[in-house]
């Protein structure tokens, strides 16, 4: 199975559910002062919207235009669209044009930048903490 754009468009066209933000992100980032964040492989935006609702300026990237359209609708419904920038991008090829205080990814496919370079590469300063699930289902780095 190839996790390419076609796969993700079909996945999100067939998906009907909205999911809450990843509990690991909520636990680890809930008490942080807001800054800039990148949600790589944001899907329908649960984590990006959660961060934006807490004052973060979030760049949320995903390969699927369907997922991003749903995410943008959810952000508008939650009143946080002004704190979000949606980017349609293949994470295997895309490089952000800025640095971030927090970089997070949850459930991203194996062809993500995490396979190429450390998560902390796009942080504003060296990471104080990088937290990864050993099954590679999520990863988060924090800069203070």
Coordinates of N, CA and C in Angstrom, one line a residue:
X1 N 0.8 -1.2 0.0 CA 0.0 0.0 0.0 C 0.9 1.2 0.0
X2 N 0.6 2.2 -0.9 CA 1.3 3.4 -1.0 C 0.5 4.6 -0.3
X3 N 1.1 5.3 0.6 CA 0.4 6.4 1.3 C 0.6 7.7 0.5
X4 N 0.1 7.7 -0.7 CA 0.3 8.9 -1.6 C -1.0 9.7 -1.5
X5 N -1.0 10.8 -2.3 CA -2.1 11.7 -2.3 C -3.4 11.0 -2.7
X6 N -3.4 10.2 -3.6 CA -4.6 9.4 -4.0 C -5.2 8.6 -2.9
X7 N -4.3 7.9 -2.2 CA -4.7 7.1 -1.0 C -5.4 8.0 0.0
X8 N -4.8 9.1 0.4 CA -5.3 10.0 1.4 C -6.6 10.7 1.0
X9 N -6.7 11.1 -0.2 CA -8.0 11.7 -0.7 C -9.1 10.7 -0.6
X10 N -8.9 9.4 -1.0 CA -9.9 8.4 -0.8 C -10.2 8.1 0.6
X11 N -9.2 8.1 1.5 CA -9.4 7.8 2.9 C -10.3 8.9 3.5
X12 N -10.0 10.1 3.2 CA -10.8 11.2 3.9 C -12.2 11.4 3.2
X13 N -12.3 11.0 2.0 CA -13.6 11.0 1.4 C -14.6 10.0 2.0
X14 N -14.0 8.9 2.4 CA -14.8 7.8 3.0 C -14.9 7.9 4.5
X15 N -14.2 8.9 5.1 CA -14.2 9.0 6.6 C -15.3 10.0 7.0
X16 N -16.1 9.7 8.0 CA -17.1 10.5 8.5 C -16.9 11.1 9.9
X17 N -16.0 10.5 10.6 CA -15.9 10.9 12.0 C -14.9 12.0 12.3
X18 N -15.2 12.8 13.3 CA -14.2 13.8 13.8 C -13.6 13.2 15.1
X19 N -12.3 13.5 15.3 CA -11.6 12.9 16.4 C -11.2 14.0 17.3
X20 N -11.1 13.7 18.6 CA -10.5 14.7 19.6 C -9.0 14.8 19.4
X21 N -8.4 15.8 19.9 CA -7.0 15.9 19.8 C -6.3 14.8 20.5
X22 N -5.1 14.5 20.1 CA -4.3 13.4 20.7 C -4.1 13.7 22.1
X23 N -4.4 12.7 23.0 CA -4.2 13.0 24.5 C -2.8 13.3 24.9
X24 N -1.8 12.8 24.2 CA -0.4 13.0 24.5 C -0.1 14.5 24.3
X25 N -0.6 15.1 23.2 CA -0.4 16.5 22.9 C -1.0 17.3 24.0
X26 N -2.3 17.0 24.3 CA -3.0 17.7 25.4 C -2.2 17.7 26.7
X27 N -1.7 16.5 27.1 CA -1.0 16.4 28.3 C 0.3 17.1 28.3
X28 N 1.0 17.1 27.2 CA 2.4 17.6 27.2 C 2.4 19.1 26.9
X29 N 1.5 19.6 26.0 CA 1.5 21.0 25.6 C 0.4 21.8 26.3
X30 N -0.5 21.2 27.0 CA -1.6 22.0 27.6 C -1.1 23.1 28.5
X31 N 0.0 23.0 29.2 CA 0.4 24.1 30.1 C 1.5 25.1 29.5
X32 N 1.8 24.9 28.2 CA 2.8 25.7 27.6 C 2.2 27.1 27.2
X33 N 3.1 28.1 27.2 CA 2.7 29.4 26.7 C 2.6 29.3 25.2
X34 N 1.6 29.8 24.6 CA 1.4 29.7 23.1 C 2.6 30.4 22.4
X35 N 2.8 29.8 21.2 CA 3.8 30.4 20.3 C 3.4 30.0 18.9
X36 N 4.4 29.6 18.1 CA 4.1 29.1 16.8 C 4.2 27.6 16.7
X37 N 3.4 26.9 16.0 CA 3.4 25.5 15.9 C 3.2 25.0 14.5
X38 N 3.8 23.8 14.2 CA 3.6 23.1 13.0 C 2.9 21.8 13.3
X39 N 1.8 21.5 12.7 CA 1.2 20.2 12.8 C 1.4 19.5 11.4
X40 N 2.3 18.6 11.4 CA 2.7 17.9 10.1 C 1.8 16.7 9.9
X41 N 1.0 16.6 8.9 CA 0.1 15.5 8.6 C -1.2 15.8 9.5
X42 N -1.8 16.9 9.4 CA -2.8 17.4 10.3 C -4.2 16.7 10.1
X43 N -4.4 16.0 9.0 CA -5.7 15.4 8.7 C -6.8 16.4 8.8
X44 N -7.8 16.1 9.5 CA -9.0 17.0 9.7 C -8.8 18.1 10.8
X45 N -7.6 18.2 11.3 CA -7.2 19.3 12.1 C -7.4 19.3 13.6
X46 N -7.7 18.1 14.2 CA -8.0 18.1 15.6 C -6.9 18.7 16.5
X47 N -5.7 18.4 16.2 CA -4.6 18.9 17.0 C -4.3 20.4 16.7
X48 N -4.4 20.7 15.4 CA -4.1 22.1 15.0 C -5.2 23.0 15.6
X49 N -6.5 22.6 15.6 CA -7.6 23.4 16.1 C -7.4 23.5 17.6
X50 N -7.1 22.4 18.3 CA -6.9 22.5 19.7 C -5.8 23.5 20.1
X51 N -4.7 23.4 19.4 CA -3.6 24.4 19.7 C -4.0 25.8 19.4
X52 N -4.7 26.1 18.3 CA -5.2 27.4 18.0 C -6.2 27.9 19.0
X53 N -7.0 27.0 19.6 CA -7.9 27.4 20.6 C -7.3 27.8 21.9
X54 N -6.0 27.5 22.0 CA -5.2 27.9 23.2 C -4.2 29.0 22.9
X55 N -4.4 29.7 21.8 CA -3.6 30.8 21.4 C -2.4 30.6 20.5
X56 N -2.2 29.4 20.1 CA -1.0 29.2 19.2 C -1.3 29.7 17.8
X57 N -0.3 30.1 17.1 CA -0.4 30.4 15.7 C 0.1 29.1 15.0
X58 N -0.8 28.4 14.2 CA -0.5 27.1 13.8 C -0.4 27.0 12.2
X59 N 0.6 26.4 11.7 CA 0.7 26.0 10.3 C 0.4 24.5 10.3
X60 N -0.7 24.1 9.6 CA -1.1 22.7 9.6 C -1.0 22.2 8.1
X61 N -0.2 21.2 7.9 CA 0.1 20.7 6.6 C -0.5 19.3 6.4
X62 N -1.0 19.0 5.3 CA -1.5 17.7 4.9 C -1.5 17.5 3.4
X63 N -1.4 16.3 3.0 CA -1.3 16.0 1.5 C -2.7 16.0 0.9
X64 N -3.8 15.9 1.8 CA -5.1 15.7 1.3 C -5.9 17.0 1.3
X65 N -6.4 17.5 0.1 CA -7.2 18.7 0.0 C -8.6 18.4 0.7
X66 N -9.1 17.2 0.7 CA -10.3 16.9 1.3 C -10.2 17.0 2.8
X67 N -9.1 16.5 3.4 CA -8.9 16.7 4.9 C -8.7 18.1 5.2
X68 N -8.0 18.9 4.4 CA -7.8 20.3 4.8 C -9.1 21.1 4.7
X69 N -9.9 20.8 3.7 CA -11.2 21.5 3.6 C -12.1 21.2 4.8
X70 N -12.1 20.0 5.3 CA -12.8 19.6 6.5 C -12.2 20.3 7.7
X71 N -10.9 20.4 7.8 CA -10.2 21.0 8.9 C -10.6 22.5 8.9
X72 N -10.5 23.2 7.8 CA -10.9 24.6 7.7 C -12.3 24.9 8.2
X73 N -13.2 24.0 7.8 CA -14.6 24.1 8.2 C -14.7 24.0 9.7
X74 N -14.0 23.0 10.3 CA -14.0 22.8 11.8 C -13.4 24.0 12.5
X75 N -12.3 24.6 11.9 CA -11.7 25.7 12.5 C -12.6 26.9 12.5
X76 N -13.3 27.1 11.4 CA -14.3 28.2 11.4 C -15.4 28.0 12.4
X77 N -15.9 26.8 12.5 CA -17.0 26.5 13.4 C -16.5 26.7 14.9
X78 N -15.2 26.5 15.1 CA -14.7 26.7 16.5 C -14.1 28.1 16.7
X79 N -14.2 29.0 15.7 CA -13.8 30.4 15.9 C -12.3 30.6 16.0
X80 N -11.5 29.7 15.4 CA -10.1 29.9 15.5 C -9.4 30.0 14.1
X81 N -10.1 30.2 13.0 CA -9.5 30.1 11.7 C -8.5 31.2 11.5
X82 N -8.5 32.3 12.2 CA -7.5 33.4 12.1 C -6.2 33.0 12.6
X83 N -6.1 31.9 13.4 CA -4.8 31.4 14.0 C -4.2 30.3 13.3
X84 N -4.9 29.9 12.1 CA -4.4 28.7 11.4 C -4.0 29.1 10.0
X85 N -3.0 28.4 9.5 CA -2.6 28.5 8.1 C -2.6 27.0 7.6
X86 N -3.4 26.8 6.6 CA -3.5 25.4 6.0 C -2.6 25.3 4.8
X87 N -1.8 24.2 4.7 CA -0.8 24.0 3.6 C -1.1 22.6 3.1
X88 N -1.4 22.6 1.8 CA -1.5 21.3 1.1 C -0.1 20.9 0.6
X89 N 0.4 19.8 1.2 CA 1.8 19.5 0.9 C 2.1 18.0 1.1
X90 N 3.0 17.4 0.3 CA 3.5 16.1 0.6 C 4.6 16.2 1.5
X91 N 4.5 15.7 2.7 CA 5.5 15.9 3.8 C 6.8 15.2 3.4
X92 N 6.8 14.3 2.5 CA 8.1 13.7 2.0 C 8.9 14.7 1.2
X93 N 8.3 15.7 0.7 CA 9.0 16.7 -0.2 C 9.0 18.1 0.3
X94 N 8.0 18.5 1.1 CA 7.8 19.9 1.5 C 8.7 20.2 2.7
X95 N 9.2 21.5 2.6 CA 10.0 22.0 3.7 C 9.4 23.3 4.1
X96 N 9.1 23.5 5.4 CA 8.5 24.7 5.9 C 9.4 25.9 5.6
X97 N 8.8 27.1 5.4 CA 9.6 28.3 5.2 C 9.9 29.1 6.4
X98 N 9.6 28.6 7.6 CA 9.8 29.3 8.8 C 10.2 28.3 9.9
X99 N 10.5 28.8 11.1 CA 10.8 27.9 12.2 C 9.6 28.0 13.2
X100 N 9.5 27.0 14.1 CA 8.4 26.8 15.0 C 8.8 26.6 16.4
X101 N 8.0 27.0 17.4 CA 8.2 26.7 18.8 C 7.9 25.3 19.1
X102 N 6.9 24.8 18.4 CA 6.5 23.4 18.6 C 6.2 22.7 17.3
X103 N 6.7 21.5 17.1 CA 6.5 20.7 15.9 C 5.9 19.4 16.4
X104 N 4.7 19.1 15.8 CA 4.1 17.9 16.2 C 3.5 17.1 15.0
X105 N 3.5 15.8 15.1 CA 2.8 15.0 14.1 C 2.2 13.8 14.8
X106 N 1.0 13.5 14.4 CA 0.3 12.3 15.0 C -0.3 11.6 13.8
X107 N 0.0 10.3 13.8 CA -0.6 9.4 12.8 C -0.1 9.7 11.4
X108 N 1.0 10.4 11.2 CA 1.4 10.7 9.8 C 2.0 9.4 9.2
X109 N 1.9 9.3 7.9 CA 2.4 8.2 7.2 C 3.9 8.1 7.2
X110 N 4.4 7.0 7.0 CA 5.9 6.7 7.1 C 6.7 7.6 6.2
X111 N 6.2 8.2 5.1 CA 6.9 9.0 4.2 C 7.0 10.5 4.7
X112 N 7.0 10.7 6.0 CA 7.0 12.0 6.5 C 8.4 12.5 6.7
X113 N 8.6 13.8 7.0 CA 10.0 14.3 7.2 C 10.7 13.7 8.4
X114 N 9.9 13.1 9.3 CA 10.5 12.4 10.5 C 11.5 11.3 10.1
X115 N 11.3 10.7 8.9 CA 12.1 9.7 8.5 C 13.4 10.3 7.9
X116 N 13.4 11.5 7.5 CA 14.6 12.1 6.8 C 15.4 12.9 7.8
X117 N 14.8 13.6 8.7 CA 15.6 14.5 9.6 C 14.9 14.6 11.0
X118 N 15.6 15.0 12.0 CA 15.0 15.0 13.3 C 13.8 16.0 13.4
X119 N 12.9 15.7 14.2 CA 11.7 16.6 14.4 C 12.2 18.0 14.8
X120 N 13.2 18.2 15.6 CA 13.6 19.5 16.1 C 14.3 20.4 15.0
X121 N 14.4 19.9 13.8 CA 15.0 20.7 12.7 C 14.4 22.0 12.5
X122 N 13.1 22.1 12.6 CA 12.3 23.3 12.4 C 11.9 24.1 13.6
X123 N 12.5 23.8 14.7 CA 12.2 24.5 16.0 C 13.0 25.8 16.0
X124 N 12.4 26.8 16.8 CA 13.0 28.1 16.9 C 14.3 28.0 17.6
X125 N 14.5 27.1 18.6 CA 15.7 26.9 19.3 C 15.9 25.4 19.5
X126 N 17.0 25.0 20.0 CA 17.2 23.5 20.3 C 16.1 23.0 21.2
X127 N 15.6 21.8 20.9 CA 14.5 21.3 21.6 C 14.9 21.0 23.1
X128 N 14.0 21.4 24.0 CA 14.1 21.1 25.4 C 13.6 19.7 25.6
X129 N 12.7 19.2 24.7 CA 12.2 17.9 24.9 C 11.7 17.4 23.5
X130 N 12.0 16.2 23.2 CA 11.4 15.5 22.0 C 10.8 14.3 22.6
X131 N 9.5 14.1 22.3 CA 8.8 13.0 22.8 C 8.3 12.2 21.7
X132 N 8.6 10.9 21.6 CA 8.1 10.1 20.5 C 7.5 8.8 21.1
X133 N 6.4 8.4 20.4 CA 5.8 7.1 20.7 C 6.7 6.1 20.0
X134 N 7.2 5.0 20.7 CA 8.1 4.0 20.1 C 7.4 3.3 18.9
X135 N 6.1 3.3 18.7 CA 5.5 2.7 17.6 C 5.4 3.7 16.4
X136 N 6.0 5.0 16.6 CA 6.0 6.0 15.6 C 4.6 6.5 15.2
X137 N 3.6 6.4 16.1 CA 2.3 6.9 15.9 C 2.2 8.4 16.1
X138 N 3.1 9.0 16.9 CA 3.1 10.4 17.2 C 4.5 10.8 17.6
X139 N 4.8 12.1 17.5 CA 6.1 12.7 17.9 C 5.8 14.1 18.1
X140 N 6.5 14.7 19.1 CA 6.4 16.1 19.5 C 7.7 16.6 20.0
X141 N 8.1 17.8 19.6 CA 9.2 18.5 20.1 C 8.9 19.8 20.6
X142 N 9.5 20.2 21.7 CA 9.1 21.5 22.4 C 10.4 22.3 22.5
X143 N 10.3 23.6 22.2 CA 11.4 24.6 22.4 C 10.9 25.6 23.3
X144 N 11.7 26.0 24.2 CA 11.3 27.1 25.2 C 12.2 28.3 25.1

